[in-house]
Amino acid sequence: MSAPRIVLLGPPGAGKGTQADRLADLYGVPHIATGDILRDNVRAGTALGEKAQQFMEAGELVPDDLVTDMLRDRLADGDARAGFLLDGFPRTVPQAQSLERILDDLDRRLHGVILFEIDDREIIQRITGRRVCDTCAAIFNADDERRQCGRHDDLTVDECEGTLFQRADDTEKVVRNRLEVYERETAPLVDFYRQRGLLRSVDAEGPVDEVTARTTDAVDGLVTAPAGDVP
Ligand code: AMP
């Protein structure tokens, strides 16, 4: 099976980042999260970070051209040549059209799009309880009560000693705005990709391992489907 080239689509808090981390390990492809790249830029105080910060803190989208240029550069990196898991991009129809052009230029095509389905009440609970590692971006739940990351303990690399923090845009007020922005700007991508025969839905509620199993089934189905086959 070839390395997957997949978009993970779904509202904030649907578990895209958690699942993408797991799938990246399973399939050996990079997890490319535009939100993580933007947060790194904000933290490093780059020109892009300065332009993006106010939009992010308000739960609004960063302008398409900034994010699209950033993604074009990232997809040109060698590690993304064979495959990738895109998390948080595209978020608007113009971004999806840009992605088609970027991949065309690189002579590649998308295998498909996984839509994570979850209801709004569960989302708000999940997001307001989310904590993120400031070093490796791993995602935890506040119930866990730990302050340090400690990830990678099952891998050969050292444990991560990053500190967990709550994202500035993970408060209830900002989350509600992010959900409205999702419905207005991002939900139209469901039809965009369905019309192209590229969309598969996954139930994103329930234990993480079960969601991973459903997601890998969907990814395998998309990667092995003949081009143009409607799932
Ligand atoms: P995320 O980590 O995916 O929830 O993204 C956090 C924030 O980064 C979003 O609320 C936006 O402000 C910004 N962002 C991330 N990806 C994009 C994108 N593809 N287009 C516009 N803004 C984005």
Short mmCIF file of C-alpha atoms and ligand atoms in Angstrom, two decimals:
data_model
loop_
_atom_site.label_atom_id
_atom_site.label_comp_id
_atom_site.label_asym_id
_atom_site.label_seq_id
_atom_site.Cartn_x
_atom_site.Cartn_y
_atom_site.Cartn_z
CA MET A 1 0.00 0.00 0.00
CA SER A 2 1.38 3.45 -0.81
CA ALA A 3 1.91 6.05 1.93
CA PRO A 4 -1.37 7.86 2.62
CA ARG A 5 -1.99 11.43 1.47
CA ILE A 6 -4.98 12.28 3.59
CA VAL A 7 -6.82 15.33 4.92
CA LEU A 8 -8.41 15.08 8.37
CA LEU A 9 -11.52 17.23 8.46
CA GLY A 10 -13.82 18.01 11.37
CA PRO A 11 -14.66 20.63 13.99
CA PRO A 12 -12.12 21.75 16.59
CA GLY A 13 -11.91 19.16 19.35
CA ALA A 14 -13.03 16.24 17.16
CA GLY A 15 -9.71 14.52 17.89
CA LYS A 16 -7.94 15.20 14.59
CA GLY A 17 -4.61 15.96 16.28
CA THR A 18 -4.71 12.94 18.59
CA GLN A 19 -5.61 10.60 15.74
CA ALA A 20 -3.11 12.18 13.36
CA ASP A 21 -0.28 11.58 15.86
CA ARG A 22 -1.22 7.91 16.06
CA LEU A 23 -1.66 7.50 12.30
CA ALA A 24 1.65 9.25 11.64
CA ASP A 25 3.40 6.60 13.78
CA LEU A 26 1.45 3.77 12.15
CA TYR A 27 1.99 4.81 8.53
CA GLY A 28 5.39 6.54 8.88
CA VAL A 29 4.24 9.83 7.34
CA PRO A 30 4.41 13.34 8.85
CA HIS A 31 1.49 14.84 10.76
CA ILE A 32 1.24 18.35 9.34
CA ALA A 33 -0.90 20.57 11.57
CA THR A 34 -1.18 24.16 10.36
CA GLY A 35 -2.30 25.23 13.87
CA ASP A 36 0.92 23.79 15.36
CA ILE A 37 3.10 25.49 12.71
CA LEU A 38 1.34 28.80 13.35
CA ARG A 39 1.70 28.46 17.15
CA ASP A 40 5.45 27.75 16.67
CA ASN A 41 5.67 30.95 14.64
CA VAL A 42 3.84 32.96 17.29
CA ARG A 43 6.15 31.59 19.99
CA ALA A 44 9.26 32.31 17.92
CA GLY A 45 8.01 35.84 17.17
CA THR A 46 8.38 35.52 13.37
CA ALA A 47 6.73 37.99 10.98
CA LEU A 48 4.14 35.30 10.14
CA GLY A 49 3.51 34.69 13.85
CA GLU A 50 2.95 38.39 14.46
CA LYS A 51 0.42 38.57 11.63
CA ALA A 52 -1.37 35.38 12.74
CA GLN A 53 -1.57 35.88 16.51
CA GLN A 54 -4.58 38.18 16.80
CA PHE A 55 -6.71 35.99 14.50
CA MET A 56 -5.80 32.87 16.43
CA GLU A 57 -6.52 34.31 19.86
CA ALA A 58 -9.98 35.41 18.71
CA GLY A 59 -10.73 32.01 17.16
CA GLU A 60 -10.85 33.54 13.66
CA LEU A 61 -9.12 32.11 10.61
CA VAL A 62 -5.70 33.41 9.58
CA PRO A 63 -5.96 34.84 6.01
CA ASP A 64 -5.85 32.18 3.28
CA ASP A 65 -2.76 33.49 1.48
CA LEU A 66 -0.58 33.36 4.62
CA VAL A 67 -1.58 29.82 5.54
CA THR A 68 -1.46 28.55 1.96
CA ASP A 69 2.10 29.84 1.38
CA MET A 70 3.14 28.22 4.65
CA LEU A 71 1.59 24.88 3.65
CA ARG A 72 3.09 24.97 0.15
CA ASP A 73 6.56 25.26 1.71
CA ARG A 74 5.87 22.45 4.17
CA LEU A 75 4.58 20.03 1.51
CA ALA A 76 7.72 20.62 -0.55
CA ASP A 77 9.88 19.21 2.30
CA GLY A 78 11.37 15.79 1.60
CA ASP A 79 9.60 13.99 4.44
CA ALA A 80 6.19 14.85 2.94
CA ARG A 81 7.12 13.62 -0.53
CA ALA A 82 5.50 10.20 -0.27
CA GLY A 83 2.65 10.89 2.11
CA PHE A 84 1.21 13.14 4.80
CA LEU A 85 -1.67 13.65 7.18
CA LEU A 86 -3.04 17.16 6.94
CA ASP A 87 -4.70 18.39 10.13
CA GLY A 88 -6.37 21.81 10.08
CA PHE A 89 -5.86 22.48 6.38
CA PRO A 90 -7.79 23.15 4.22
CA ARG A 91 -10.31 25.17 6.24
CA THR A 92 -11.98 27.11 3.42
CA VAL A 93 -13.00 26.29 -0.16
CA PRO A 94 -10.25 28.57 -1.61
CA GLN A 95 -7.70 26.70 0.54
CA ALA A 96 -8.99 23.37 -0.83
CA GLN A 97 -8.63 24.70 -4.38
CA SER A 98 -5.09 25.86 -3.58
CA LEU A 99 -4.27 22.41 -2.19
CA GLU A 100 -5.36 20.83 -5.49
CA ARG A 101 -3.02 23.19 -7.36
CA ILE A 102 -0.11 22.62 -4.96
CA LEU A 103 -0.42 18.83 -5.29
CA ASP A 104 -0.81 19.07 -9.08
CA ASP A 105 2.43 21.05 -9.25
CA LEU A 106 4.12 18.34 -7.20
CA ASP A 107 2.56 15.67 -9.44
CA ARG A 108 0.65 14.07 -6.60
CA ARG A 109 -3.01 13.57 -5.71
CA LEU A 110 -4.95 13.31 -2.50
CA HIS A 111 -6.12 9.80 -1.58
CA GLY A 112 -9.02 11.25 0.34
CA VAL A 113 -10.55 13.07 3.27
CA ILE A 114 -11.67 11.69 6.62
CA LEU A 115 -14.55 13.59 8.22
CA PHE A 116 -14.63 13.24 12.03
CA GLU A 117 -18.21 13.46 13.26
CA ILE A 118 -18.98 14.54 16.84
CA ASP A 119 -21.64 16.64 18.56
CA ASP A 120 -21.07 20.20 19.85
CA ARG A 121 -21.60 19.45 23.57
CA GLU A 122 -18.89 16.80 23.56
CA ILE A 123 -16.58 19.21 21.69
CA ILE A 124 -16.83 21.97 24.29
CA GLN A 125 -16.12 19.52 27.10
CA ARG A 126 -13.15 18.06 25.28
CA ILE A 127 -11.59 21.37 24.29
CA THR A 128 -11.92 23.21 27.57
CA GLY A 129 -10.27 20.19 29.25
CA ARG A 130 -7.44 19.96 26.71
CA ARG A 131 -3.80 20.53 27.66
CA VAL A 132 -0.94 20.65 25.17
CA CYS A 133 2.81 20.05 25.54
CA ASP A 134 4.81 23.22 24.81
CA THR A 135 7.66 21.16 23.39
CA CYS A 136 6.25 18.29 21.29
CA ALA A 137 2.59 19.43 20.93
CA ALA A 138 1.24 16.14 22.33
CA ILE A 139 -2.35 16.44 23.57
CA PHE A 140 -3.56 15.50 27.07
CA ASN A 141 -6.68 15.89 29.19
CA ALA A 142 -6.76 18.16 32.27
CA ASP A 143 -8.19 15.23 34.34
CA ASP A 144 -4.79 13.66 33.92
CA GLU A 145 -3.45 16.29 36.39
CA ARG A 146 0.13 15.99 35.20
CA ARG A 147 2.17 19.11 34.49
CA GLN A 148 4.95 17.52 32.47
CA CYS A 149 4.56 15.78 29.15
CA GLY A 150 6.56 12.54 29.59
CA ARG A 151 5.64 11.37 26.09
CA HIS A 152 7.84 9.05 24.02
CA ASP A 153 8.39 6.76 27.02
CA ASP A 154 7.60 3.76 24.84
CA LEU A 155 9.98 4.86 22.11
CA THR A 156 13.75 4.79 21.92
CA VAL A 157 14.03 8.57 22.29
CA ASP A 158 14.15 10.24 25.70
CA GLU A 159 10.98 11.20 27.50
CA CYS A 160 9.76 14.66 26.55
CA GLU A 161 10.12 17.07 29.49
CA GLY A 162 7.88 19.79 28.05
CA THR A 163 5.34 21.62 30.20
CA LEU A 164 1.60 21.25 29.60
CA PHE A 165 -0.43 24.40 29.00
CA GLN A 166 -3.95 25.42 28.00
CA ARG A 167 -4.12 27.01 24.55
CA ALA A 168 -5.26 30.66 24.65
CA ASP A 169 -8.05 29.76 22.20
CA ASP A 170 -9.33 26.77 24.21
CA THR A 171 -11.61 28.80 26.51
CA GLU A 172 -15.36 28.28 26.18
CA LYS A 173 -16.01 31.72 24.65
CA VAL A 174 -13.37 31.34 21.95
CA VAL A 175 -14.37 27.71 21.31
CA ARG A 176 -17.95 28.80 20.58
CA ASN A 177 -16.63 31.28 18.02
CA ARG A 178 -14.36 28.63 16.49
CA LEU A 179 -17.40 26.36 16.09
CA GLU A 180 -19.32 29.13 14.31
CA VAL A 181 -16.32 29.77 12.06
CA TYR A 182 -16.15 26.03 11.35
CA GLU A 183 -19.83 25.89 10.32
CA ARG A 184 -19.54 28.97 8.12
CA GLU A 185 -16.12 28.52 6.49
CA THR A 186 -15.09 24.88 6.79
CA ALA A 187 -18.27 22.78 6.71
CA PRO A 188 -18.78 23.58 2.96
CA LEU A 189 -15.70 21.41 2.34
CA VAL A 190 -17.82 18.35 3.15
CA ASP A 191 -19.78 18.84 -0.09
CA PHE A 192 -16.65 19.94 -1.97
CA TYR A 193 -14.93 16.62 -1.23
CA ARG A 194 -18.07 14.49 -1.39
CA GLN A 195 -18.67 15.69 -4.96
CA ARG A 196 -15.14 14.56 -5.82
CA GLY A 197 -15.78 11.10 -4.33
CA LEU A 198 -13.02 11.64 -1.78
CA LEU A 199 -14.95 11.77 1.52
CA ARG A 200 -15.29 9.11 4.24
CA SER A 201 -17.00 9.76 7.59
CA VAL A 202 -15.78 8.37 10.90
CA ASP A 203 -17.67 8.44 14.22
CA ALA A 204 -15.24 10.41 16.43
CA GLU A 205 -16.97 9.69 19.76
CA GLY A 206 -16.01 6.89 22.11
CA PRO A 207 -12.66 5.50 23.29
CA VAL A 208 -9.60 6.82 21.43
CA ASP A 209 -8.43 3.31 20.41
CA GLU A 210 -11.79 2.58 18.82
CA VAL A 211 -11.72 5.84 16.87
CA THR A 212 -8.19 4.95 15.72
CA ALA A 213 -9.40 1.56 14.49
CA ARG A 214 -12.28 3.14 12.56
CA THR A 215 -9.95 5.79 11.14
CA THR A 216 -7.29 3.33 9.93
CA ASP A 217 -10.03 1.28 8.20
CA ALA A 218 -11.19 4.44 6.42
CA VAL A 219 -7.62 5.46 5.48
CA ASP A 220 -6.83 1.97 4.13
CA GLY A 221 -10.03 2.04 2.09
CA LEU A 222 -9.17 5.40 0.57
CA VAL A 223 -5.55 4.55 -0.22
CA THR A 224 -6.42 1.26 -1.90
CA ALA A 225 -9.51 2.56 -3.78
CA PRO A 226 -8.97 2.89 -7.53
CA ALA A 227 -8.61 6.57 -8.56
CA GLY A 228 -12.02 8.10 -9.17
CA ASP A 229 -13.87 5.37 -7.24
CA VAL A 230 -16.64 6.91 -5.12
CA PRO A 231 -16.33 5.58 -1.53
P1 AMP B 1 -6.00 24.43 15.24
O1 AMP B 1 -4.80 24.07 16.05
O2 AMP B 1 -6.11 23.61 13.97
O3 AMP B 1 -7.28 24.40 16.04
O4 AMP B 1 -5.79 25.93 14.75
C1 AMP B 1 -5.68 26.98 15.68
C2 AMP B 1 -5.91 28.32 14.99
O5 AMP B 1 -4.90 28.51 13.99
C3 AMP B 1 -7.23 28.44 14.24
O6 AMP B 1 -8.30 28.80 15.09
C4 AMP B 1 -6.87 29.53 13.24
O7 AMP B 1 -6.84 30.79 13.85
C5 AMP B 1 -5.45 29.16 12.86
N1 AMP B 1 -5.41 28.21 11.71
C6 AMP B 1 -4.92 26.93 11.70
N2 AMP B 1 -5.04 26.38 10.49
C7 AMP B 1 -5.60 27.34 9.69
C8 AMP B 1 -6.00 27.36 8.33
N3 AMP B 1 -5.86 26.30 7.52
N4 AMP B 1 -6.54 28.52 7.86
C9 AMP B 1 -6.70 29.60 8.64
N5 AMP B 1 -6.37 29.63 9.94
C10 AMP B 1 -5.83 28.50 10.47
#
